[in-house]
Coordinates of C-alpha atoms in Angstrom, one line a residue:
X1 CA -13.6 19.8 11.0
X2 CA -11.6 22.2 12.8
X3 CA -9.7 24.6 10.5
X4 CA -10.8 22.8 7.2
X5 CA -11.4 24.6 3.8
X6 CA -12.2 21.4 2.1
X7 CA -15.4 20.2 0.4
X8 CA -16.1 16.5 0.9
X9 CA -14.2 16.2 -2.7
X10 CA -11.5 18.1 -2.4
X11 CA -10.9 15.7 1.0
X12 CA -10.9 12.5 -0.5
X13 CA -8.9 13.8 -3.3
X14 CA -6.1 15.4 -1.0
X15 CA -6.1 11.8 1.4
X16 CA -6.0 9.6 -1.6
X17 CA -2.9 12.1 -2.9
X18 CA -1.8 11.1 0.6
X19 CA -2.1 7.8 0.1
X20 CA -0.9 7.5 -3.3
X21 CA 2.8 8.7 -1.9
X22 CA 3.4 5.3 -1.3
X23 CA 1.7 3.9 -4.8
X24 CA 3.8 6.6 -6.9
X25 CA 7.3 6.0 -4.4
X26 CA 7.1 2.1 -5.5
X27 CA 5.2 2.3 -9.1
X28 CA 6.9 5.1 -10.3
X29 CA 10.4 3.2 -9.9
X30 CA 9.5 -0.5 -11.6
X31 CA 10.4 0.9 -15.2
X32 CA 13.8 2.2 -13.8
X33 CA 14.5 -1.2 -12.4
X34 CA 17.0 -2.6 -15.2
X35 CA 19.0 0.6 -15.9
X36 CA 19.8 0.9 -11.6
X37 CA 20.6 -2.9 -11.9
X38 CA 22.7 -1.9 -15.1
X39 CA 24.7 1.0 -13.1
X40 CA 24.9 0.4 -9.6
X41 CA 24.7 -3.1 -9.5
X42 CA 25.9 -5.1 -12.4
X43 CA 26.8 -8.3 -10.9
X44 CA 23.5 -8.7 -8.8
X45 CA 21.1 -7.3 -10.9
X46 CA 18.5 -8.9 -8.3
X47 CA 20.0 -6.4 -5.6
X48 CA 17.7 -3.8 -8.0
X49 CA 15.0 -5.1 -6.5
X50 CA 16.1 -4.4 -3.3
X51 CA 14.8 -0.2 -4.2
X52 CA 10.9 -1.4 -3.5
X53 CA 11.8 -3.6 -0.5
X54 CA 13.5 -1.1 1.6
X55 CA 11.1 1.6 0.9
X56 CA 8.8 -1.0 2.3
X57 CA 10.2 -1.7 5.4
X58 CA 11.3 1.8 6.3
X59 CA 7.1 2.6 5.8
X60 CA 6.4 0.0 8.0
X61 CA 8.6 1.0 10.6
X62 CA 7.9 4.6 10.4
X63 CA 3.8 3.7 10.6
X64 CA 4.8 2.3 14.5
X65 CA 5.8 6.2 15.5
X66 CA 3.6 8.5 13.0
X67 CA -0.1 7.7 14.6
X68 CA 1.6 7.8 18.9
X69 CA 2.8 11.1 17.7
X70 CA 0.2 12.8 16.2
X71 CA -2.5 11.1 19.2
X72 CA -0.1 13.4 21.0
X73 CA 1.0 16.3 18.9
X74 CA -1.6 16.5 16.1
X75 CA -2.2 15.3 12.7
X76 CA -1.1 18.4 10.8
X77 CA 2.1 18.0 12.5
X78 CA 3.4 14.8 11.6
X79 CA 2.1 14.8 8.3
X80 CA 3.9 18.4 7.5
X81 CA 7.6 17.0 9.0
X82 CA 7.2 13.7 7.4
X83 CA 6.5 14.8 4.2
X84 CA 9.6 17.1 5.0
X85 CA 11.3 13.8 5.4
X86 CA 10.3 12.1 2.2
X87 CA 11.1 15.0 0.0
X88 CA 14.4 15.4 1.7
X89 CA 15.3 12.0 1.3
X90 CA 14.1 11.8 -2.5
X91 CA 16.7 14.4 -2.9
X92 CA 19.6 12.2 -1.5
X93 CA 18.3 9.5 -3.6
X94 CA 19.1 11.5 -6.6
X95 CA 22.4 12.4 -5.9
X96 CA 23.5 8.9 -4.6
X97 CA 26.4 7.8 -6.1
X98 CA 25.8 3.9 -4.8
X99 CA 23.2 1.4 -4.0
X100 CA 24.0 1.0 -0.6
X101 CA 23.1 4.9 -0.3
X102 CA 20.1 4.8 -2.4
X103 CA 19.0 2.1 -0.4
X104 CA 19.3 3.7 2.7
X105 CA 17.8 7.2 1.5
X106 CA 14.8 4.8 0.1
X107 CA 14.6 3.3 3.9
X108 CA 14.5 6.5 5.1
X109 CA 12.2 7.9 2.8
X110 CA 9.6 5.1 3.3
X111 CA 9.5 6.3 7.2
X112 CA 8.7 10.0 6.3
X113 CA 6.2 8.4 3.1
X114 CA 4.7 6.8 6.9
X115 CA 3.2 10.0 7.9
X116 CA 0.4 10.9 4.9
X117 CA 0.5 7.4 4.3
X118 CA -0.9 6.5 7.8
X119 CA -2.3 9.7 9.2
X120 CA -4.9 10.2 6.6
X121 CA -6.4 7.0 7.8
X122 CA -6.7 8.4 11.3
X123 CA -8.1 11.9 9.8
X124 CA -10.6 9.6 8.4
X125 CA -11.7 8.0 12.0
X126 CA -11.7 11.6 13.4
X127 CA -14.3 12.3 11.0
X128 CA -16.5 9.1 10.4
X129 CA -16.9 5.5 11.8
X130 CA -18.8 2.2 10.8
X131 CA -19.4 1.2 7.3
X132 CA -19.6 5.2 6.5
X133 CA -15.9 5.2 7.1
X134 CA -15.4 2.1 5.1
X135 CA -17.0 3.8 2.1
X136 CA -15.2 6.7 2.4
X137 CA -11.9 4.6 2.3
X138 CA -13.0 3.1 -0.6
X139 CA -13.6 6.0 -2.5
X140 CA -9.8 7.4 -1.1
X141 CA -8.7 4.4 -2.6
X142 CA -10.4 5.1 -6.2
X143 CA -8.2 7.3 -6.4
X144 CA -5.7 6.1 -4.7
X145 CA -5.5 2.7 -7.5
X146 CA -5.3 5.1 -10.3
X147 CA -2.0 6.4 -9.0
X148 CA -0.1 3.1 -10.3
X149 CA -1.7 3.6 -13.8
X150 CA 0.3 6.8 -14.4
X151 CA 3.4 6.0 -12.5
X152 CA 5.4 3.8 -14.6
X153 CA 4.0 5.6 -17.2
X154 CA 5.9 9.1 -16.0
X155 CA 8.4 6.8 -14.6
X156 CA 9.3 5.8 -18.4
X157 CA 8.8 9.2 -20.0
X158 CA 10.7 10.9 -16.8
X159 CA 13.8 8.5 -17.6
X160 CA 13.7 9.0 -21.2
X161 CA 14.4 12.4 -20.6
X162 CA 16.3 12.2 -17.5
X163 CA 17.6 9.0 -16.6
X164 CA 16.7 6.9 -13.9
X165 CA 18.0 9.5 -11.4
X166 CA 15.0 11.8 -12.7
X167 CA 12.1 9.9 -10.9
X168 CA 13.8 10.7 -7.7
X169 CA 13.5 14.5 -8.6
X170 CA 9.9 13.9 -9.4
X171 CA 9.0 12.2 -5.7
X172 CA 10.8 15.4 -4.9
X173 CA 8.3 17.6 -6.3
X174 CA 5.9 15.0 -5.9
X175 CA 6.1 15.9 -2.1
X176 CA 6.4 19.9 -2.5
X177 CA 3.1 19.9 -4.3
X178 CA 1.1 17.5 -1.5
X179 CA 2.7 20.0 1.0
X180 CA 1.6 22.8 0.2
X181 CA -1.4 21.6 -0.9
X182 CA -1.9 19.9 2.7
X183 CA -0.8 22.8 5.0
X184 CA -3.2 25.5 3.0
X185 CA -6.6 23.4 3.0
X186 CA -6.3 20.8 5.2
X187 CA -7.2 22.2 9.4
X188 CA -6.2 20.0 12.8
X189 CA -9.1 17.1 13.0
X190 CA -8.2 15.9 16.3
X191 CA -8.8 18.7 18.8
X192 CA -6.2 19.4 22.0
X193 CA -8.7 17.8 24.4
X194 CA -8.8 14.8 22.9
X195 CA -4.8 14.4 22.4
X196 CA -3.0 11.6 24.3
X197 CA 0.2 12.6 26.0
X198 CA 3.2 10.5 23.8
X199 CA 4.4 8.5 26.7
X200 CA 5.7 5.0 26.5
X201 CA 3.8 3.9 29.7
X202 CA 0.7 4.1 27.7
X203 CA 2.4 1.9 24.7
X204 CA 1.7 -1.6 26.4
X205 CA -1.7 -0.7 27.4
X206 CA -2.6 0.3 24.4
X207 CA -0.9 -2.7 22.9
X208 CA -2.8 -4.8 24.8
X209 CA -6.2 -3.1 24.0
X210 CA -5.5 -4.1 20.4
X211 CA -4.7 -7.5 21.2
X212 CA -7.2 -7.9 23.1
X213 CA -9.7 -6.9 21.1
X214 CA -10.7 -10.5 18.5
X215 CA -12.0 -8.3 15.7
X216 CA -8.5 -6.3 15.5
X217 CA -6.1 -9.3 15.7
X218 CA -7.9 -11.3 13.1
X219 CA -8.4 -8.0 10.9
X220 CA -5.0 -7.4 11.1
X221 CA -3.5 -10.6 10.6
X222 CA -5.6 -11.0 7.3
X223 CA -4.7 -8.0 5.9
X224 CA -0.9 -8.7 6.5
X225 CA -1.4 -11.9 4.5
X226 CA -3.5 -9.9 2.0
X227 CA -0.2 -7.6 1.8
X228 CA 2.2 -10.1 0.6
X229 CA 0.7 -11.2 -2.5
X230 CA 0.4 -7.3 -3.3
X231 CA 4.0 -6.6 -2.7
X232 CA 5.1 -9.8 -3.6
X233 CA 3.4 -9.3 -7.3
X234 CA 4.4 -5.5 -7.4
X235 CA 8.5 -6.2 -6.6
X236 CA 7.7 -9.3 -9.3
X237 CA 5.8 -8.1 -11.8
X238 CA 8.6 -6.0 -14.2
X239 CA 10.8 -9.0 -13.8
X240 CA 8.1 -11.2 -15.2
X241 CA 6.8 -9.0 -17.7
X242 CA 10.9 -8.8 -19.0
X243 CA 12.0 -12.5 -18.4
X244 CA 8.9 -14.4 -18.4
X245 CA 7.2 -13.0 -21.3
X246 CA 9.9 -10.6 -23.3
X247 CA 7.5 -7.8 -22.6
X248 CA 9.4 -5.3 -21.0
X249 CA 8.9 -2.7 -24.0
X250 CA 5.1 -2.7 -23.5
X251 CA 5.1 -3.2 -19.2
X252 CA 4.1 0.5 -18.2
X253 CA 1.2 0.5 -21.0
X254 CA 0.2 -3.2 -19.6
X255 CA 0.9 -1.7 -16.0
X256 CA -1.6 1.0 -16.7
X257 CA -4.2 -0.6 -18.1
X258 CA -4.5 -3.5 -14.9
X259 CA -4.4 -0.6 -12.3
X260 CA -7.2 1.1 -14.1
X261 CA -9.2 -2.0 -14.1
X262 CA -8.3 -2.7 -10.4
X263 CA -9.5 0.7 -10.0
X264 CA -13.7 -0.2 -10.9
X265 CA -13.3 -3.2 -7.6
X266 CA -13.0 -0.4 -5.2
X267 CA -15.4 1.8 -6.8
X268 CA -17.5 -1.1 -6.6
X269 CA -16.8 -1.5 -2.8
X270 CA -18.0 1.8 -1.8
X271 CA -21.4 1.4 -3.3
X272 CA -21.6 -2.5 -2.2
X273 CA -20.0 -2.0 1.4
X274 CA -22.8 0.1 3.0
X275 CA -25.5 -3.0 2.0
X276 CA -23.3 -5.8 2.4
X277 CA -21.0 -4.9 5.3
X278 CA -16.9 -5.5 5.8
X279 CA -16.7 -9.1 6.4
X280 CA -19.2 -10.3 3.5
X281 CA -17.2 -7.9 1.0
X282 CA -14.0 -9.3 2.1
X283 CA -14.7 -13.2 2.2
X284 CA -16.5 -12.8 -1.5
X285 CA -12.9 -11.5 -2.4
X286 CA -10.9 -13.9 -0.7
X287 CA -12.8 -16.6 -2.4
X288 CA -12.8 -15.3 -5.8
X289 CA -9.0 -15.1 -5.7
X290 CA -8.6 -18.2 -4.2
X291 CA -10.2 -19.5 -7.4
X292 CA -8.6 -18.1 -9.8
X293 CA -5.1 -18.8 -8.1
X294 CA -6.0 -22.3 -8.5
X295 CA -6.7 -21.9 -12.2
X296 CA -3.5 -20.4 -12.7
X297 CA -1.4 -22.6 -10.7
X298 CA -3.0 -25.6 -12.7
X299 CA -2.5 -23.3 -16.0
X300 CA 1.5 -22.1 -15.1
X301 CA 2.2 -26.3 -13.8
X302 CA 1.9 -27.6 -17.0
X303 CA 2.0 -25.1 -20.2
X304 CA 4.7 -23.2 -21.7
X305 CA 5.6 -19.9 -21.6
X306 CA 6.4 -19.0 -24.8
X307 CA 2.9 -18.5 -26.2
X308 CA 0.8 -15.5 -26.0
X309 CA -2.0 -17.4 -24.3
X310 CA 0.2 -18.1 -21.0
X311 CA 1.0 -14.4 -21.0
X312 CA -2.6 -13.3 -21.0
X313 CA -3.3 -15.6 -18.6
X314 CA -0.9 -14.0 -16.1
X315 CA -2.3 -10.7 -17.3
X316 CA -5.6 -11.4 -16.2
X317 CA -4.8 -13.9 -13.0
X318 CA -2.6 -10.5 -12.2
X319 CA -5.3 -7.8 -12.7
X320 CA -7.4 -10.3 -10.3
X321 CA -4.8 -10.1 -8.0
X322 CA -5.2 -6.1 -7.8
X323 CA -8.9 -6.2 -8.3
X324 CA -9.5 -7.6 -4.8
X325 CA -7.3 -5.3 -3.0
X326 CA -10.3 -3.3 -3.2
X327 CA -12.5 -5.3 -1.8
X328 CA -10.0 -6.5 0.9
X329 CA -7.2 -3.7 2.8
X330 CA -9.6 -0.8 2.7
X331 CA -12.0 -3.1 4.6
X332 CA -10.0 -4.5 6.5
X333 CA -9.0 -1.6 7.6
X334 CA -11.9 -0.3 8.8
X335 CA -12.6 -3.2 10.3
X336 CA -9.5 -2.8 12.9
X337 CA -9.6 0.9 13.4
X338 CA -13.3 0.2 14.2
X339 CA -13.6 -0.1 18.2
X340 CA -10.4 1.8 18.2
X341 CA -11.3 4.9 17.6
X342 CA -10.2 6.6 20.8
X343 CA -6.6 5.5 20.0
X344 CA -7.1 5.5 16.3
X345 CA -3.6 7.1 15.7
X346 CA -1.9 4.1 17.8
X347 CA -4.5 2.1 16.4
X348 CA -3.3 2.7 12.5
X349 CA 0.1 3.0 13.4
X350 CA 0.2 -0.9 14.6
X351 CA -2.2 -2.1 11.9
X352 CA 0.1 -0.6 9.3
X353 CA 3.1 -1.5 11.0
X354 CA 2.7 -4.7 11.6
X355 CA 1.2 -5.1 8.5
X356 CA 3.7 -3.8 6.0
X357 CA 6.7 -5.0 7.7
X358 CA 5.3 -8.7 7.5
X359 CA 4.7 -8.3 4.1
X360 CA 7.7 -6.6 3.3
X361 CA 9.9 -9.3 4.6
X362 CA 7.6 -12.3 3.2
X363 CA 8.0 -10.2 -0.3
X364 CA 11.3 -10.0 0.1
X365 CA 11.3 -13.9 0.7
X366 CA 9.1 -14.6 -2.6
X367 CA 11.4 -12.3 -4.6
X368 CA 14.3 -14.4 -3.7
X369 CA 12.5 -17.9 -5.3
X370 CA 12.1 -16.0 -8.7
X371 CA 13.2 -18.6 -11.4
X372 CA 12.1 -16.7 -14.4
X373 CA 8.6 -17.9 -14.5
X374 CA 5.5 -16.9 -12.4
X375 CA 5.2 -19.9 -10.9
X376 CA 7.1 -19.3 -7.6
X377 CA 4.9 -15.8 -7.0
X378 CA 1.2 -17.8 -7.7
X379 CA 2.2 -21.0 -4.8
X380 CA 3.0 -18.2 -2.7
X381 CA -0.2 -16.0 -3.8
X382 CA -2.6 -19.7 -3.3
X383 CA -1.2 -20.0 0.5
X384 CA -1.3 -16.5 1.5
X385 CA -4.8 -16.2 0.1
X386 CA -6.2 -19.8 1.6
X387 CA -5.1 -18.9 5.1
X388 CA -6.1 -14.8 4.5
X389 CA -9.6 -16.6 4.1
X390 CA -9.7 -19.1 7.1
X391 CA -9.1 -16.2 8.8
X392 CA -11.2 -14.0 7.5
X393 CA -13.8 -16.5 8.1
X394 CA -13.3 -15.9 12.1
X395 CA -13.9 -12.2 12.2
X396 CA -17.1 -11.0 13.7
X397 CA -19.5 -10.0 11.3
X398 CA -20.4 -5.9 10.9
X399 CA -23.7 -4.4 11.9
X400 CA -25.1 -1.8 9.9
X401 CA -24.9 1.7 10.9
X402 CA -28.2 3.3 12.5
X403 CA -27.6 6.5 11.0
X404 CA -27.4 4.3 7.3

C-alpha cells in the first residue's frame, strides 16, 4: 500500500470512521428531531423528517461522481475535498436560519459525506478481493454499527448543552478529526498506472459492463431493497418510539442498546463468511427476517399498543431488522464490486448510487404512510424483504478463495 503508515487495525478503524460519517450524520440528528420540528417547522412537524431524507439523497447522488473521480484522480483526493465539503456544509447547517436552508446544506453535505463514504469501499478492492474482502468489510462494519450506539446518545447530551444547532458543530469537528486523521496515515492505494482518465465516453461502457454482468445487477438490486427497510426504519424509528409507545425519554438509551446488539451479526459475518460464502450468508438473512416480519405483522394486525409487550415486540422485531444488515449490504457489496475490480471506483459509485437513492426515495415514501403505529413501516419491511430474497435467490453462488 503505497504511502501507508497503517497497521491492518489502525485501517479498518480509520475506513469504518469513514464509513460511520454517514451513521453519525443521520443517528446523531434523530434525538434533535422534535425540537427542529418545534422551531423551524411548527405546522408540519413531519417536514422534520425531511433532515435524514435529504442527507440521503444528496449521498446517493454524490456516490455517482466520487468513485469516476478518484479512478481518475486518486483516492486520497476525493476523500480530502469531500470531507472539505461535509464539514463546510455542517457549518452552514449550524447557522441556518430556516428549514429550506438546512435542508439544502444537509443535501449538500450528504454529497461531500459520498466521498469517505464510498471511497473506502474502493480502498478496500485496491487491497483485497473475494471472500477476504468480504471479511474485511465486515469487520469495517463492526465498527462501523457501533457508530449509531453513541450517536443519539451525544446527539442528546450535545443538545442539552447546546441545542439542536450543536450537533451540526459536532459533524463539524466530526470531519476535522477524520481529516487529519486520513491525510497523515492513510497513502494513495491506486497507483497512476492504473488510473482511468475521467471521461464521459467511458461512462456508458462502463455502464454497460455493470449491467452486463448478472451477478452485479441482481447484487445490486437486492441490496437497494435491503436499503429501504434500513432507512425506512431509521427516518421512523424516533417517531415510533415518541407516538407509538410514549418513549421518547428513553429512545437514545433503547437506540444504543439495538445498535450494539446489531453490532455481534456483523462480527458474526466475518468469521462465518470465509466458510460459508456471500450468497449462503445473505439468503440465511433474508429468510430469518422474512420470518420474523411475519410474526410482527400478525402481532401489530391485531394487538394494542398500549401495553409493554407490543413495545418489546417492536424492540426486538427492530433490532432484527438491524441485525441482518450485517449479514446482508456488506455482502452484498462484495458481491458487486467482485468482477469489477478494474473499475471498482465506477463500480462503487453506481452500486451506492443507485442504491441509496432508491432507498432514499422509497423511505421517503414509507415515511409519508406513518399513522402513528408501526404497522405501515413492517408491510413495507415484509415486501421489500420477500422480493430482496427472490432475488437473492438468483445470484450466482461464491467460490471460495484459493489463497483461503
Amino acid at each position: 500500500m503505497e504511502g501507508s503508515k497503517l497497521s491492518s487495525r489502525e485501517l479498518i478503524a480509520l475506513l469504518a470512521m469513514m464509513v460511520g460519517t454517514v451513521a453519525f450524520s443521520v443517528d446523531g440528528m434523530l434525538p434533535a428531531l422534535p425540537q427542529i420540528a418545534d422551531d423551524l417547522s411548527p405546522d408540519a412537524p413531519k417536514r422534520a423528517q425531511e433532515i435524514l431524507v435529504w442527507f440521503m439523497v444528496g449521498m446517493g447522488v454524490g456516490t455517482f461522481f466520487v468513485g469516476p473521480l478518484s479512478d481518475a484522480f486518486g483516492r486520497r483526493k476525493v476523500i480530502i475535498v469531500g470531507l472539505l465539503f461535509y464539514i463546510a456544509m455542517g457549518f452552514v447547517a449550524f447557522i441556518s436560519s430556516s428549514l429550506e436552508i438546512a435542508l439544502i446544506a444537509r443535501f449538500f453535505q450528504g454529497l461531500g459525506a459520498a466521498a469517505p463514504r464510498i471511497v473506502s469501499q474502493a480502498i478496500i478492492r485496491d487491497l483485497f478481493s473475494g471472500r477476504k474482502m468480504a471479511q474485511l468489510i465486515s469487520l469495517v462494519m463492526v465498527i462501523f454499527s457501533l457508530t449509531p450506539a453513541f450517536a443519539p446518545l451525544v446527539g442528546e447530551q450535545i443538545m442539552a448543552v447546546s441545542g439542536w444547532r450543536g450537533i451540526f458543530l459536532a459533524f463539524v469537528l466530526f470531519g476535522i478529526v477524520l481529516l487529519t486523521w486520513f491525510s497523515a496515515r492513510l497513502g494513495e492505494t491506486l497507483p497512476p498506472e492504473k488510473r482511468r482518465v475521467f471521461q464521459r465516453s467511458q461512462i456508458l461502457p462502463s455502464l454497460r459492463e455493470m449491467y452486463a454482468n448478472r451477478q452485479v445487477r441482481l447484487a445490486i438490486f437486492t441490496q437497494s431493497l435491503s436499503y429501504v427497510t434500513l432507512f425506512s426504519s431509521v427516518i421512523l424509528i424516533q417517531p415510533i418510539f415518541d407516538q407509538s409507545f410514549g418513549q421518547a425519554n428513553s429512545f437514545a438509551k433503547w437506540f444504543a442498546l439495538i445498535a450494539a446488539v446489531s453490532a455481534v451479526s456483523s462480527l458474526l459475518n466475518a468469521r462465518l463468511v470465509i466458510r460459508f460464502g456471500m450468497k449462503k450468508m445473505v439468503l440465511a438473512s433474508l429468510i430469518g427476517q422474512i420470518l420474523a416480519t411475519l410474526f410482527a405483522l400478525a402481532y401489530f394486525s391485531q394487538a394494542s399498543l398500549g401495553n409493554s409487550l407490543s413495545f418489546f415486540v417492536y424492540l426486538i422485531w427492530q433490532t432484527g431488522v438491524f441485525f441482518q444488515v450485517g449479514f446482508t449490504l456488506g455482502n452484498l457489496n462484495a458481491l458487486a464490486l467482485q468482477p469489477m475490480g478494474h473499475i471498482a471506483g465506477f463500480a462503487s459509485s453506481v452500486t451506492g448510487g443507485v442504491s441509496t437513492v432508491f432507498a432514499a426515495f422509497l423511505a421517503s415514501f414509507v415515511n409519508q404512510l406513518f399513522d402513528g403505529t408501526p404497522l405501515p413501516l413492517v408491510i413495507s419491511s415484509l415486501v421489500m424483504v420477500c422480493i430482496a430474497g427472490v432475488v437473492a435467490s438468483r445470484l450466482p453462488a461464491d467460490a471460495p478463495d484459493p489463497s483461503l
